[in-house]
XYZ file of N, CA, C and O in Angstrom:
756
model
N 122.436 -107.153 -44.813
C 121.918 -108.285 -44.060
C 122.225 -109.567 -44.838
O 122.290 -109.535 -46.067
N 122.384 -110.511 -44.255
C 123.144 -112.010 -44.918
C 122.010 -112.698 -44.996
O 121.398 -113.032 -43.982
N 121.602 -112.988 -46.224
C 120.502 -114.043 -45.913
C 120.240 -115.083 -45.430
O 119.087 -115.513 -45.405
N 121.352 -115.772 -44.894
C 121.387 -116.998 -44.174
C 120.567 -116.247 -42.922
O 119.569 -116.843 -42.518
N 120.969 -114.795 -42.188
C 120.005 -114.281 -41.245
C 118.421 -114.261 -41.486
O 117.696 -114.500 -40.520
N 117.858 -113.986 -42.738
C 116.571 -113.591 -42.731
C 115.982 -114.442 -43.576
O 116.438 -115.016 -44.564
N 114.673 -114.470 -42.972
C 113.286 -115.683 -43.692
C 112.442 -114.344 -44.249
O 112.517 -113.250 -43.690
N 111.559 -114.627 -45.539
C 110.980 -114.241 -46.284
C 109.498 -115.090 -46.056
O 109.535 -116.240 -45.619
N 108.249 -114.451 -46.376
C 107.219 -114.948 -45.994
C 106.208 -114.061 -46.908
O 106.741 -112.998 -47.228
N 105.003 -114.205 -47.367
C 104.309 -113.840 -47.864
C 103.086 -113.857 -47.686
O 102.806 -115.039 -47.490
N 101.724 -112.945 -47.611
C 100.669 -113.660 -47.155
C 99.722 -111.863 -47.774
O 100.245 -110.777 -48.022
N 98.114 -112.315 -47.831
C 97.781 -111.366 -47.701
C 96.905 -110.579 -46.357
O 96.333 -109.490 -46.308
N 97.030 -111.295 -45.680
C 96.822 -110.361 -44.196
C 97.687 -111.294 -43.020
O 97.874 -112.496 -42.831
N 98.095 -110.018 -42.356
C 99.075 -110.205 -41.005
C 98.456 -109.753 -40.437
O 97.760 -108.767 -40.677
N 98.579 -110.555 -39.236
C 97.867 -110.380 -37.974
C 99.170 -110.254 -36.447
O 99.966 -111.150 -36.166
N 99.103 -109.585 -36.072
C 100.326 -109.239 -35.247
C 99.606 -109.706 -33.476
O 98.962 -108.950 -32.749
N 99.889 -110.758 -33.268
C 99.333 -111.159 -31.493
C 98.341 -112.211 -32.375
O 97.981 -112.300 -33.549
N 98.059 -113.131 -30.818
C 97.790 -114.096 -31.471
C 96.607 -114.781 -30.467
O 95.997 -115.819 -30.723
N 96.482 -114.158 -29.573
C 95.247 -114.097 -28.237
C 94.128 -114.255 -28.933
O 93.957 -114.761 -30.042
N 92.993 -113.528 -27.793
C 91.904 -113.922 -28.219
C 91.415 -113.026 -29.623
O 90.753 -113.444 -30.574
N 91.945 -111.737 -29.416
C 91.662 -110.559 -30.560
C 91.845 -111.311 -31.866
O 90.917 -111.641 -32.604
N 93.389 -111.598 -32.121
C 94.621 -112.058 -33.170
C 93.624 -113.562 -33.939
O 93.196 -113.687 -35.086
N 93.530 -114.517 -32.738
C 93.233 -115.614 -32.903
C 91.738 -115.763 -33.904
O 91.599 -116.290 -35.008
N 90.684 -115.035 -32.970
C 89.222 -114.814 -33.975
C 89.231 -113.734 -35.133
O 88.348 -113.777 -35.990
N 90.297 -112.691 -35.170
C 90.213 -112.076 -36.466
C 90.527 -113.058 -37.741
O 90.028 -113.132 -38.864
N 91.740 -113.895 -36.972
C 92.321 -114.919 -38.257
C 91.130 -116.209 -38.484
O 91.169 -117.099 -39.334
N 90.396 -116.045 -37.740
C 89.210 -117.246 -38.497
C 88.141 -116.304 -38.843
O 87.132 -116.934 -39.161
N 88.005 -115.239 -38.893
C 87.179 -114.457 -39.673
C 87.423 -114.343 -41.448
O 86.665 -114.306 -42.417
N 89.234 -114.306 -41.206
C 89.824 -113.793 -42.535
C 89.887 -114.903 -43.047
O 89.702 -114.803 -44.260
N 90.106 -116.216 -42.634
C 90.203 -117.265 -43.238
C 89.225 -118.057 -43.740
O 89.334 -119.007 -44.515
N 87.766 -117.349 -42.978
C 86.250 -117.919 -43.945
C 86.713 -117.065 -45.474
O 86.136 -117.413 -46.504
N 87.397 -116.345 -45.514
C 87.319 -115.703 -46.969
C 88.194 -116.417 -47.818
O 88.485 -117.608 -47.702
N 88.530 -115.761 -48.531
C 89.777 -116.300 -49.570
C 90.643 -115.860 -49.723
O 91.212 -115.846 -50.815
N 91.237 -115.125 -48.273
C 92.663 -114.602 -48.081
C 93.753 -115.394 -47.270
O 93.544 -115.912 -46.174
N 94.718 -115.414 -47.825
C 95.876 -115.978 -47.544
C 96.018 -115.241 -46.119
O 96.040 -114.012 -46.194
N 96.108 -115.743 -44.970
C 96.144 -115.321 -43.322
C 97.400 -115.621 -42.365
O 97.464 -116.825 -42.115
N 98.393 -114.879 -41.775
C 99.231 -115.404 -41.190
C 99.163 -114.451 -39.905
O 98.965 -113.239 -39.813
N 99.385 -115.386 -39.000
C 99.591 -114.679 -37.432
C 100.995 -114.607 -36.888
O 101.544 -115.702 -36.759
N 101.755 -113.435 -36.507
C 102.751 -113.539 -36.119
C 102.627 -113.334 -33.956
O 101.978 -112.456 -33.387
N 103.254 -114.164 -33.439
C 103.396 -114.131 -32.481
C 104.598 -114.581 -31.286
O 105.139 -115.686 -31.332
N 104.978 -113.370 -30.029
C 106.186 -113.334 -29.740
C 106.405 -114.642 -28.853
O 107.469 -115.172 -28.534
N 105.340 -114.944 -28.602
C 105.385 -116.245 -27.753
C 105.274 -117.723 -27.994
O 106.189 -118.049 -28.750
N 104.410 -118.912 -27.609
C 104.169 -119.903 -28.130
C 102.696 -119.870 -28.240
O 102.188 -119.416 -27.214
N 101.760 -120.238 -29.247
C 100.566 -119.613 -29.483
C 99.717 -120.728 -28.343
O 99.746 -121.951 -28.208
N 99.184 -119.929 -27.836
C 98.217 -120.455 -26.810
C 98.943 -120.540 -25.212
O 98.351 -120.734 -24.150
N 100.254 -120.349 -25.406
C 100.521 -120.253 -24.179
C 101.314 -119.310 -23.593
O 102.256 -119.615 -22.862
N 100.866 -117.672 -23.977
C 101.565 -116.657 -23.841
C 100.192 -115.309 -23.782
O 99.004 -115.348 -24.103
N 100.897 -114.428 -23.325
C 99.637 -113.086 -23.371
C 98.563 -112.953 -22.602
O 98.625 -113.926 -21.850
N 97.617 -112.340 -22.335
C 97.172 -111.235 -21.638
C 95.503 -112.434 -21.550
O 94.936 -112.884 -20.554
N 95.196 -112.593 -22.937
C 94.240 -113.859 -22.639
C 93.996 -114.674 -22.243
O 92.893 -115.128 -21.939
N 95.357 -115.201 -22.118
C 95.309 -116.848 -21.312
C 95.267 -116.596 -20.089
O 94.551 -117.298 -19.375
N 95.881 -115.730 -19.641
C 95.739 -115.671 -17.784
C 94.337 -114.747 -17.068
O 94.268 -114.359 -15.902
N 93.424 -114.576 -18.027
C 92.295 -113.909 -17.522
C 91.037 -114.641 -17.112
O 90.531 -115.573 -17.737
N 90.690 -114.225 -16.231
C 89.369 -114.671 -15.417
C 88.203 -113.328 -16.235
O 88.303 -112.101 -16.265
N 87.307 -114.140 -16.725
C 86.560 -113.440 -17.286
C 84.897 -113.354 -17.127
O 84.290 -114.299 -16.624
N 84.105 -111.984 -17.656
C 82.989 -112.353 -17.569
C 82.652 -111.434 -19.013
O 83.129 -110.325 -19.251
N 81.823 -112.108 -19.787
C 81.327 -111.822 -21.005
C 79.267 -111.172 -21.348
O 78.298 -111.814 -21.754
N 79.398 -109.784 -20.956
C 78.336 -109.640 -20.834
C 77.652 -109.773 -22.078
O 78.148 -109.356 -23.124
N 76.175 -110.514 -21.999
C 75.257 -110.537 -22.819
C 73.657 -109.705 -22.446
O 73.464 -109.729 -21.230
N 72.655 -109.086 -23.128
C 71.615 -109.189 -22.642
C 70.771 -110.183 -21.770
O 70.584 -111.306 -22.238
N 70.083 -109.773 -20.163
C 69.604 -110.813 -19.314
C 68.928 -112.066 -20.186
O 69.412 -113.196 -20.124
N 67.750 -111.751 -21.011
C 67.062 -111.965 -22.048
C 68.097 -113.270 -22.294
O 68.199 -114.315 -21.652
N 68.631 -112.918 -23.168
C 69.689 -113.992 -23.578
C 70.427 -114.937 -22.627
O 70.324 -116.164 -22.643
N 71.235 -114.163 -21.740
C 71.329 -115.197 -20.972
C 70.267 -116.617 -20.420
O 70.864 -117.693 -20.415
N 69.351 -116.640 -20.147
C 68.176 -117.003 -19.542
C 68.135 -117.890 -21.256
O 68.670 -118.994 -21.354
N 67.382 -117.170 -22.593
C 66.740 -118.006 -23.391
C 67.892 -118.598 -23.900
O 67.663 -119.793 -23.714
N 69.282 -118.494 -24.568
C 70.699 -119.031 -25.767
C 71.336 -119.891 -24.318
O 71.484 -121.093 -24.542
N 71.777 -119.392 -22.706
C 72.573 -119.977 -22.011
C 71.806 -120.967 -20.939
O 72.515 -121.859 -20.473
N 70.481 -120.911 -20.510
C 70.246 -121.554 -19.612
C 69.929 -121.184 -18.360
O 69.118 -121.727 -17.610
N 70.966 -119.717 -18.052
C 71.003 -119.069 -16.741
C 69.900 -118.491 -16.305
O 68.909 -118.481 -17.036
N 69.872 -117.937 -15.108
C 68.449 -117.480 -14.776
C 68.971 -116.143 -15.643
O 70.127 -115.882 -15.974
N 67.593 -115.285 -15.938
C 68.155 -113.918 -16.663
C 66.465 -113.090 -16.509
O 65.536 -113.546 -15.842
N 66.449 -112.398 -16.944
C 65.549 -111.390 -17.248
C 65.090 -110.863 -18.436
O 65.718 -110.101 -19.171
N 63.749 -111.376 -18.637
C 63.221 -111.327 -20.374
C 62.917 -110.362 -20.743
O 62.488 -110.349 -21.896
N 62.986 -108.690 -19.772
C 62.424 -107.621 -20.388
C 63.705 -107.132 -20.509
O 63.660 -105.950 -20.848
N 65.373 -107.740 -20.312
C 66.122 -107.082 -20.703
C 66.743 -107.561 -22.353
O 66.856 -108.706 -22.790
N 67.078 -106.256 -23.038
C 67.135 -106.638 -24.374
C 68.857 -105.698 -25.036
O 69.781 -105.263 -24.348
N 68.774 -105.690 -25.806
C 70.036 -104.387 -26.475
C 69.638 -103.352 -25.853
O 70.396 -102.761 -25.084
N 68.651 -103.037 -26.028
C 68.275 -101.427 -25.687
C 68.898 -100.835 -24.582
O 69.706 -99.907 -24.614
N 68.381 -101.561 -23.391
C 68.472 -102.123 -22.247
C 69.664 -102.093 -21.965
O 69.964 -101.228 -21.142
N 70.736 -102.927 -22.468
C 71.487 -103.618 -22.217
C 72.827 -102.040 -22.917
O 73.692 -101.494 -22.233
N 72.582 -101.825 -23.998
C 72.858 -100.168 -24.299
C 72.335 -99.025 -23.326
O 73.329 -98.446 -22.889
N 71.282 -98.526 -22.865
C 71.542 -97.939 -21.979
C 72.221 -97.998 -20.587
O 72.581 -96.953 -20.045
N 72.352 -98.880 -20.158
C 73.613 -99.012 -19.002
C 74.716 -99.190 -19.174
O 75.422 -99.255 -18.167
N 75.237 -99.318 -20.275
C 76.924 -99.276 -21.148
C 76.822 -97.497 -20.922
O 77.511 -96.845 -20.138
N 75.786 -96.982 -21.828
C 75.982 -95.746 -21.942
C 76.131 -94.496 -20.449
O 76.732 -93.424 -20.511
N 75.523 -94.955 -19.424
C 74.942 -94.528 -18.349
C 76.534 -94.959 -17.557
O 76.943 -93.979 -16.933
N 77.222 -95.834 -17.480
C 78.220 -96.301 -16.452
C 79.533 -95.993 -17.157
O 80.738 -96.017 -16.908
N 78.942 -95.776 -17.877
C 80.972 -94.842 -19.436
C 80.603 -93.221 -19.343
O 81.272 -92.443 -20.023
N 79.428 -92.672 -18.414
C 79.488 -91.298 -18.254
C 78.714 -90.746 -19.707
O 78.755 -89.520 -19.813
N 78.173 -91.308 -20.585
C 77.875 -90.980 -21.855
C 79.133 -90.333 -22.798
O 79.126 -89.366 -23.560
N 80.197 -91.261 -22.429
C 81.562 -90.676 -23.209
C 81.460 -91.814 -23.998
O 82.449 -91.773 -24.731
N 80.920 -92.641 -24.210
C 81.519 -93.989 -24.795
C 81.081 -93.659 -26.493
O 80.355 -92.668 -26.582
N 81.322 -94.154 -27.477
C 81.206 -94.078 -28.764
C 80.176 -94.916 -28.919
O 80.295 -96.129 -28.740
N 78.632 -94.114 -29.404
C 77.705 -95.009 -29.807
C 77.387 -96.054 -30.563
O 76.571 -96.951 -30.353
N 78.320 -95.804 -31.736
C 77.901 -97.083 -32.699
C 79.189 -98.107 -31.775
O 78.572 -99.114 -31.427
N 80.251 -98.190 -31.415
C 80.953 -99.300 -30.710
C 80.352 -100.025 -29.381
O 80.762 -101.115 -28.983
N 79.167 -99.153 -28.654
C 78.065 -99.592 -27.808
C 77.361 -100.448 -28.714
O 77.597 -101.642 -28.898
N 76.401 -99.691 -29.317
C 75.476 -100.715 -30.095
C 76.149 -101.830 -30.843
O 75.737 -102.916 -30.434
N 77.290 -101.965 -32.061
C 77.694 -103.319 -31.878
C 77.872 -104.541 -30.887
O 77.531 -105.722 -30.962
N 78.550 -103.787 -29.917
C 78.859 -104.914 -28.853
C 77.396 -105.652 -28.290
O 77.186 -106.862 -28.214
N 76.440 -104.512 -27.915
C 74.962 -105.000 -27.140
C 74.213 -105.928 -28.416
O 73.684 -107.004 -28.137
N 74.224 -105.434 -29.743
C 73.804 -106.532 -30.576
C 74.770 -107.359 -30.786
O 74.302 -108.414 -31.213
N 75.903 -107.392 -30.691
C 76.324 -108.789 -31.425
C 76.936 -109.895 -30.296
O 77.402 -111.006 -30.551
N 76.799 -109.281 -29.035
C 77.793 -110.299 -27.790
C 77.205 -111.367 -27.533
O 77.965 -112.324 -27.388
N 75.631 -111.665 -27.368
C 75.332 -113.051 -27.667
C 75.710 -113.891 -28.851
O 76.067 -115.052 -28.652
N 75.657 -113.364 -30.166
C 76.094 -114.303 -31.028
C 77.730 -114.809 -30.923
O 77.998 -116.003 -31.054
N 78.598 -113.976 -30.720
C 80.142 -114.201 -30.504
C 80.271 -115.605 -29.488
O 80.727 -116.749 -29.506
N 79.261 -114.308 -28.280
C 79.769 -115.679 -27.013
C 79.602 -117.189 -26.923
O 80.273 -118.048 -26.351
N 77.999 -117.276 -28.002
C 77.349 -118.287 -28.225
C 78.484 -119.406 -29.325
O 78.904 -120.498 -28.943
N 78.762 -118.840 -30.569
C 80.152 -119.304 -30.837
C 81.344 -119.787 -30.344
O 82.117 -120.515 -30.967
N 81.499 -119.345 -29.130
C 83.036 -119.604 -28.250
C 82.311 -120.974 -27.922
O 82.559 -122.087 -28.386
N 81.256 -120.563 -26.913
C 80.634 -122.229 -26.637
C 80.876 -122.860 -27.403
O 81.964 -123.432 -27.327
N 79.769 -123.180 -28.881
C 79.734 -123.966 -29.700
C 81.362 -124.564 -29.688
O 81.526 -125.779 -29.577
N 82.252 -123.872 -29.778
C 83.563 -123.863 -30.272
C 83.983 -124.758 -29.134
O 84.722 -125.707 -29.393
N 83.606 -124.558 -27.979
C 83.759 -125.494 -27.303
C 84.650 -124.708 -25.731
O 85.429 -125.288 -24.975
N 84.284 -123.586 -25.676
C 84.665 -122.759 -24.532
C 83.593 -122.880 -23.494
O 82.493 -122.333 -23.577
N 84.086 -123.799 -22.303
C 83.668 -123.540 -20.972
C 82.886 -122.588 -20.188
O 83.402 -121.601 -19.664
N 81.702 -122.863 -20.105
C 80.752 -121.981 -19.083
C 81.025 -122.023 -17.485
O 81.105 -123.191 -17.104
N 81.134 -121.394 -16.794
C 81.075 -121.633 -15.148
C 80.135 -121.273 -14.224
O 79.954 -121.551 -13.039
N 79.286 -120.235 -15.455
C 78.251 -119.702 -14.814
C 78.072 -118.374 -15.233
O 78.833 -117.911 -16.083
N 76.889 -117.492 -14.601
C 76.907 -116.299 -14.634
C 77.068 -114.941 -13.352
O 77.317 -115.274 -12.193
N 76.929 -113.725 -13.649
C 76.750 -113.124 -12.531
C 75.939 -111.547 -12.326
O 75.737 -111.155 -13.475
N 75.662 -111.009 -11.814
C 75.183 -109.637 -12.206
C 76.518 -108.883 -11.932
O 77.337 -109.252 -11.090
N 76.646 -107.842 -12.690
C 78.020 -107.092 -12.198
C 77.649 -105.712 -11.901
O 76.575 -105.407 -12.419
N 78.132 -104.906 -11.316
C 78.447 -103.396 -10.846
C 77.878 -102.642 -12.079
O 78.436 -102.864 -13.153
N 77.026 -101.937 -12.055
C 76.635 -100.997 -13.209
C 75.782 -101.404 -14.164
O 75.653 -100.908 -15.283
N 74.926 -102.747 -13.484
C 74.367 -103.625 -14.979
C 72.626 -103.367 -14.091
O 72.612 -102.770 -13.015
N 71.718 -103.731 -14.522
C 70.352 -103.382 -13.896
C 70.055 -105.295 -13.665
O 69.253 -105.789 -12.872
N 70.889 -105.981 -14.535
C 70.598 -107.109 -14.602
C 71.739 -108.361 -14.810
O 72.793 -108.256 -15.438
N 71.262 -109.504 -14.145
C 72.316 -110.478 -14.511
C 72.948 -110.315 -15.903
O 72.000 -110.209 -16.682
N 74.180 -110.242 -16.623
C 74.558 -110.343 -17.747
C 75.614 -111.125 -17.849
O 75.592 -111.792 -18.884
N 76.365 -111.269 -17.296
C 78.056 -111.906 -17.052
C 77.577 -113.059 -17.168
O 76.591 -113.474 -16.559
N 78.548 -113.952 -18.333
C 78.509 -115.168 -18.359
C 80.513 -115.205 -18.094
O 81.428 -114.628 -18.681
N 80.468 -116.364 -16.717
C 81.955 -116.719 -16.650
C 82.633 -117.541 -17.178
O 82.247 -118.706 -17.268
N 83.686 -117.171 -17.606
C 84.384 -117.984 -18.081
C 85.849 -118.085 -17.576
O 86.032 -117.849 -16.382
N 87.337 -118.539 -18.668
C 88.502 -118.240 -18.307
C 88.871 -117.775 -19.792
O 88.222 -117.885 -20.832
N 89.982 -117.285 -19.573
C 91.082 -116.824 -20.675
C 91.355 -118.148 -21.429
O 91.329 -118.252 -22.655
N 91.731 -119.562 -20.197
C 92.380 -120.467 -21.199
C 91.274 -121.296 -21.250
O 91.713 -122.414 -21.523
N 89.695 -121.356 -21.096
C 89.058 -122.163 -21.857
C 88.701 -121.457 -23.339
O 88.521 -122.200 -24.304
N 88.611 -120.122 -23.476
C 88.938 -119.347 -24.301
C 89.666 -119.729 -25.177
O 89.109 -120.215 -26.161
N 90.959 -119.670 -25.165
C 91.718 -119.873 -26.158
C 91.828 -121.552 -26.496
O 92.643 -121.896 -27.352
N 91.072 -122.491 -25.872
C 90.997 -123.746 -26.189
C 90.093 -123.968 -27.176
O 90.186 -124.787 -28.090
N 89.193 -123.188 -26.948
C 87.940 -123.319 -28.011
C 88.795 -122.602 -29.236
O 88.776 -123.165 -30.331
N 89.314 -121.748 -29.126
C 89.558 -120.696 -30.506
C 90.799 -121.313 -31.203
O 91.050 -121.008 -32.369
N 91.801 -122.420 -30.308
C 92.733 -123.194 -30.979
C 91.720 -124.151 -31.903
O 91.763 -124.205 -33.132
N 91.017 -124.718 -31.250
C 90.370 -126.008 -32.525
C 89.783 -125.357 -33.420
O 89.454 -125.975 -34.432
N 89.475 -123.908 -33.314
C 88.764 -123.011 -34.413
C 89.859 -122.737 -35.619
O 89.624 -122.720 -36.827
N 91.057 -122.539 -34.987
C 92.312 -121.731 -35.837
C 92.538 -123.211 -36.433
O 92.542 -123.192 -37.664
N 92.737 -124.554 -35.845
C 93.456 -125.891 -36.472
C 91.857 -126.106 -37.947
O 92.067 -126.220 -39.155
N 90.652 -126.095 -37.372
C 89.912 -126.598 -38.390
C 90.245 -125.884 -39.718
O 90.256 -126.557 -40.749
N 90.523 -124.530 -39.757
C 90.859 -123.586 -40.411
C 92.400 -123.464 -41.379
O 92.627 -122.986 -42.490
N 93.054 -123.973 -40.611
C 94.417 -124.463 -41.418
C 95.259 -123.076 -41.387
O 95.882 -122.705 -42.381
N 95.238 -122.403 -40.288
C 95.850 -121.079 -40.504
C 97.420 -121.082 -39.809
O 97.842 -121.609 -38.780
N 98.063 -120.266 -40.830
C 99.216 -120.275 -40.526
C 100.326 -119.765 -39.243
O 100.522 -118.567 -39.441
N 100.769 -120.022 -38.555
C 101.459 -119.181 -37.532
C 103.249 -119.453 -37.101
O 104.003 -120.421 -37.007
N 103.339 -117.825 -36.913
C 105.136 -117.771 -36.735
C 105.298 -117.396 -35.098
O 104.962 -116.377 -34.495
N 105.919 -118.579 -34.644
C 105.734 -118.756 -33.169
C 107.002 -117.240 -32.592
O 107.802 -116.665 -33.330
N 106.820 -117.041 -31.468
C 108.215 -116.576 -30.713
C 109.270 -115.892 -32.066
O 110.341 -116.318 -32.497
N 108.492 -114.743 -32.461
C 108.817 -113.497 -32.974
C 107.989 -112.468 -32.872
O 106.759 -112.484 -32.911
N 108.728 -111.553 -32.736
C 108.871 -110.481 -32.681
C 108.493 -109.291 -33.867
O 109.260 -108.768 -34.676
N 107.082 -109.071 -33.673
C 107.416 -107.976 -35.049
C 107.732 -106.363 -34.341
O 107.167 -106.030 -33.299
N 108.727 -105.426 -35.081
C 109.467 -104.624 -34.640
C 108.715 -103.069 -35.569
O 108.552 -101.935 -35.120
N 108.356 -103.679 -37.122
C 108.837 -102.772 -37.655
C 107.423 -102.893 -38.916
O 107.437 -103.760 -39.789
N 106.474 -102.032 -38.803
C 105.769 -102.068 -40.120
C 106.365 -101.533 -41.832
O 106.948 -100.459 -41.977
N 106.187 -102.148 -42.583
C 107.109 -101.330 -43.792
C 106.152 -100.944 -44.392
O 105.347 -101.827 -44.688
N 105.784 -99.357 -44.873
C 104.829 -99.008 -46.178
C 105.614 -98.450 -46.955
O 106.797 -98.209 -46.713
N 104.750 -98.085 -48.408
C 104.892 -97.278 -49.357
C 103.632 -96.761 -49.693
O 102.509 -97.229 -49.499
N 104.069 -95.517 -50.332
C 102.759 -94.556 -50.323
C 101.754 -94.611 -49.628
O 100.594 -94.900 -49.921
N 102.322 -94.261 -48.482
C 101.491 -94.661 -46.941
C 100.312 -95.730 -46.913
O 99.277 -95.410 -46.328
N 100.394 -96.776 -47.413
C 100.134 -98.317 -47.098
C 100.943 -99.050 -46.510
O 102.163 -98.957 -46.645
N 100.361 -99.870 -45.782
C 101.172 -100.965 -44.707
C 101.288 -101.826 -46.021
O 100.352 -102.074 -46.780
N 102.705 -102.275 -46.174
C 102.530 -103.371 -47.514
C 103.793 -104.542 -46.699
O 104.491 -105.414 -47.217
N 103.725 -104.261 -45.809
C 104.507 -105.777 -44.747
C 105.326 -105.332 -43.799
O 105.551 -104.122 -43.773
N 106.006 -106.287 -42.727
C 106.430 -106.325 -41.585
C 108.059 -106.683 -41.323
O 108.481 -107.660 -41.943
N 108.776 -106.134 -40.659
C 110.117 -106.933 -40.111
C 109.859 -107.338 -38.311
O 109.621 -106.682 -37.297
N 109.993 -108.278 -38.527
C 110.216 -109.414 -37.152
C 111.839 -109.787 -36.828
O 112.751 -109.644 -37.642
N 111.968 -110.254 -35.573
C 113.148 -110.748 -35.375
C 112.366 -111.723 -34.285
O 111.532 -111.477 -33.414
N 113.123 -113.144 -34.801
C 112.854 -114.562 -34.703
C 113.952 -114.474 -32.981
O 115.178 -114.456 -32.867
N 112.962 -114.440 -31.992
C 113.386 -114.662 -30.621
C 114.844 -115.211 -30.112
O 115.783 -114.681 -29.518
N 114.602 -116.461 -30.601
C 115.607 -117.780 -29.939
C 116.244 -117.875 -30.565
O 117.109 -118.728 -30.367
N 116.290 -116.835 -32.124
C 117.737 -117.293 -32.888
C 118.504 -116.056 -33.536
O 119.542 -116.026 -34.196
N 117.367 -114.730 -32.991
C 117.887 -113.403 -33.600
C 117.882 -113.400 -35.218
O 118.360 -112.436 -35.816
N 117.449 -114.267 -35.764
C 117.249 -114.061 -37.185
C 116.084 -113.122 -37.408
O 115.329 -112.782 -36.497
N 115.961 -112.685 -38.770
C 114.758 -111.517 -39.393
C 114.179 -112.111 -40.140
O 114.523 -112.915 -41.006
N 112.783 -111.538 -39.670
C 111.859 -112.286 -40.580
C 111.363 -111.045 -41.206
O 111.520 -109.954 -40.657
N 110.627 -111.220 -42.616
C 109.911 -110.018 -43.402
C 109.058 -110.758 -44.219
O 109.355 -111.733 -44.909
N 108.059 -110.258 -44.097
C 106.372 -110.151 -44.347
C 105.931 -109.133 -45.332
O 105.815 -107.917 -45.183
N 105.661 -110.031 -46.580
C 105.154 -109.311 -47.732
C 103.733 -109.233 -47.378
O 102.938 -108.673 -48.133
């Protein structure tokens, strides 16, 4: 390979996509003291599966009503709010990934706000005993989580491609990309 083809890059965590998942892991990693880079095949914020979604973000009724404003229901709580996850997934669903989500989805969602993500309202949905859905969009979403990623200073490689994880002694210890619009290679220590 000619090196005039390939860019070299270094970091200690890669983040591969750059949506809503990609976007809040990298301001998680970047409250720490790790070096953070996001690689993504598109232009960040205006590509993927997040931006074009119409969404609803369930919280406990409880919450809705006391953190959002909405009308809600004060005897509904986690518990609550866990047994009808569990009850409408057939009791197949993985308990402790239930109970995170029912405790922690008000604090997340409440964050996006703060952050500055758009409310439209709420709704009751199919399988819930109670209002929970707070609406939103994909791209007020990722508007809030851009001024989150800029306050943050985190790094990103637009419109590439990562292809190829590289380990040794079965550790992920970096990545090969190929740079879209110019077919060059990128590699990620």
């Amino acid at each position: 390979m000619n090196k005039a083809n390939r860019k070299m890059m270094e970091t200690d965590v890669l983040i591969v996509g750059s949506e809503g998942a990609g976007s809040r892991a990298a301001i998680e990693i970047a409250k720490t003291d790790m070096k953070v880079l996001v690689v993504t095949k598109g232009i960040y914020t205006r590509c993927g599966a997040t931006l074009t979604a119409d969404m609803d973000m369930d919280v406990p009724s409880r919450d809705l009503k006391q953190v959002f404003g909405f009308p809600g229901v004060l005897e509904d709580d986690e518990e609550s709010f866990c047994r009808d996850m569990f009850e409408e997934g057939k009791y197949m669903n993985n308990e402790e990934v239930v109970w995170a989500h029912c405790s922690n989805a008000t604090k997340y969602v409440k964050e996006l706000v703060d952050w500055g993500m758009k409310v439209e309202g709420c709704k009751q949905s199919a399988g819930h005993r109670f209002p929970r859905g707070i609406l939103s969009t994909g791209r007020s979403m990722m508007e809030a989580l851009k001024r989150e990623v800029k306050r943050h200073k985190i790094d990103f490689v637009e419109n590439t491609m990562v292809t190829n994880l590289l380990t040794k002694n079965g550790r992920v210890v970096g990545a090969v990309g190929i740079e879209l619009p110019t077919g060059d290679f990128l590699v990620v220590k």
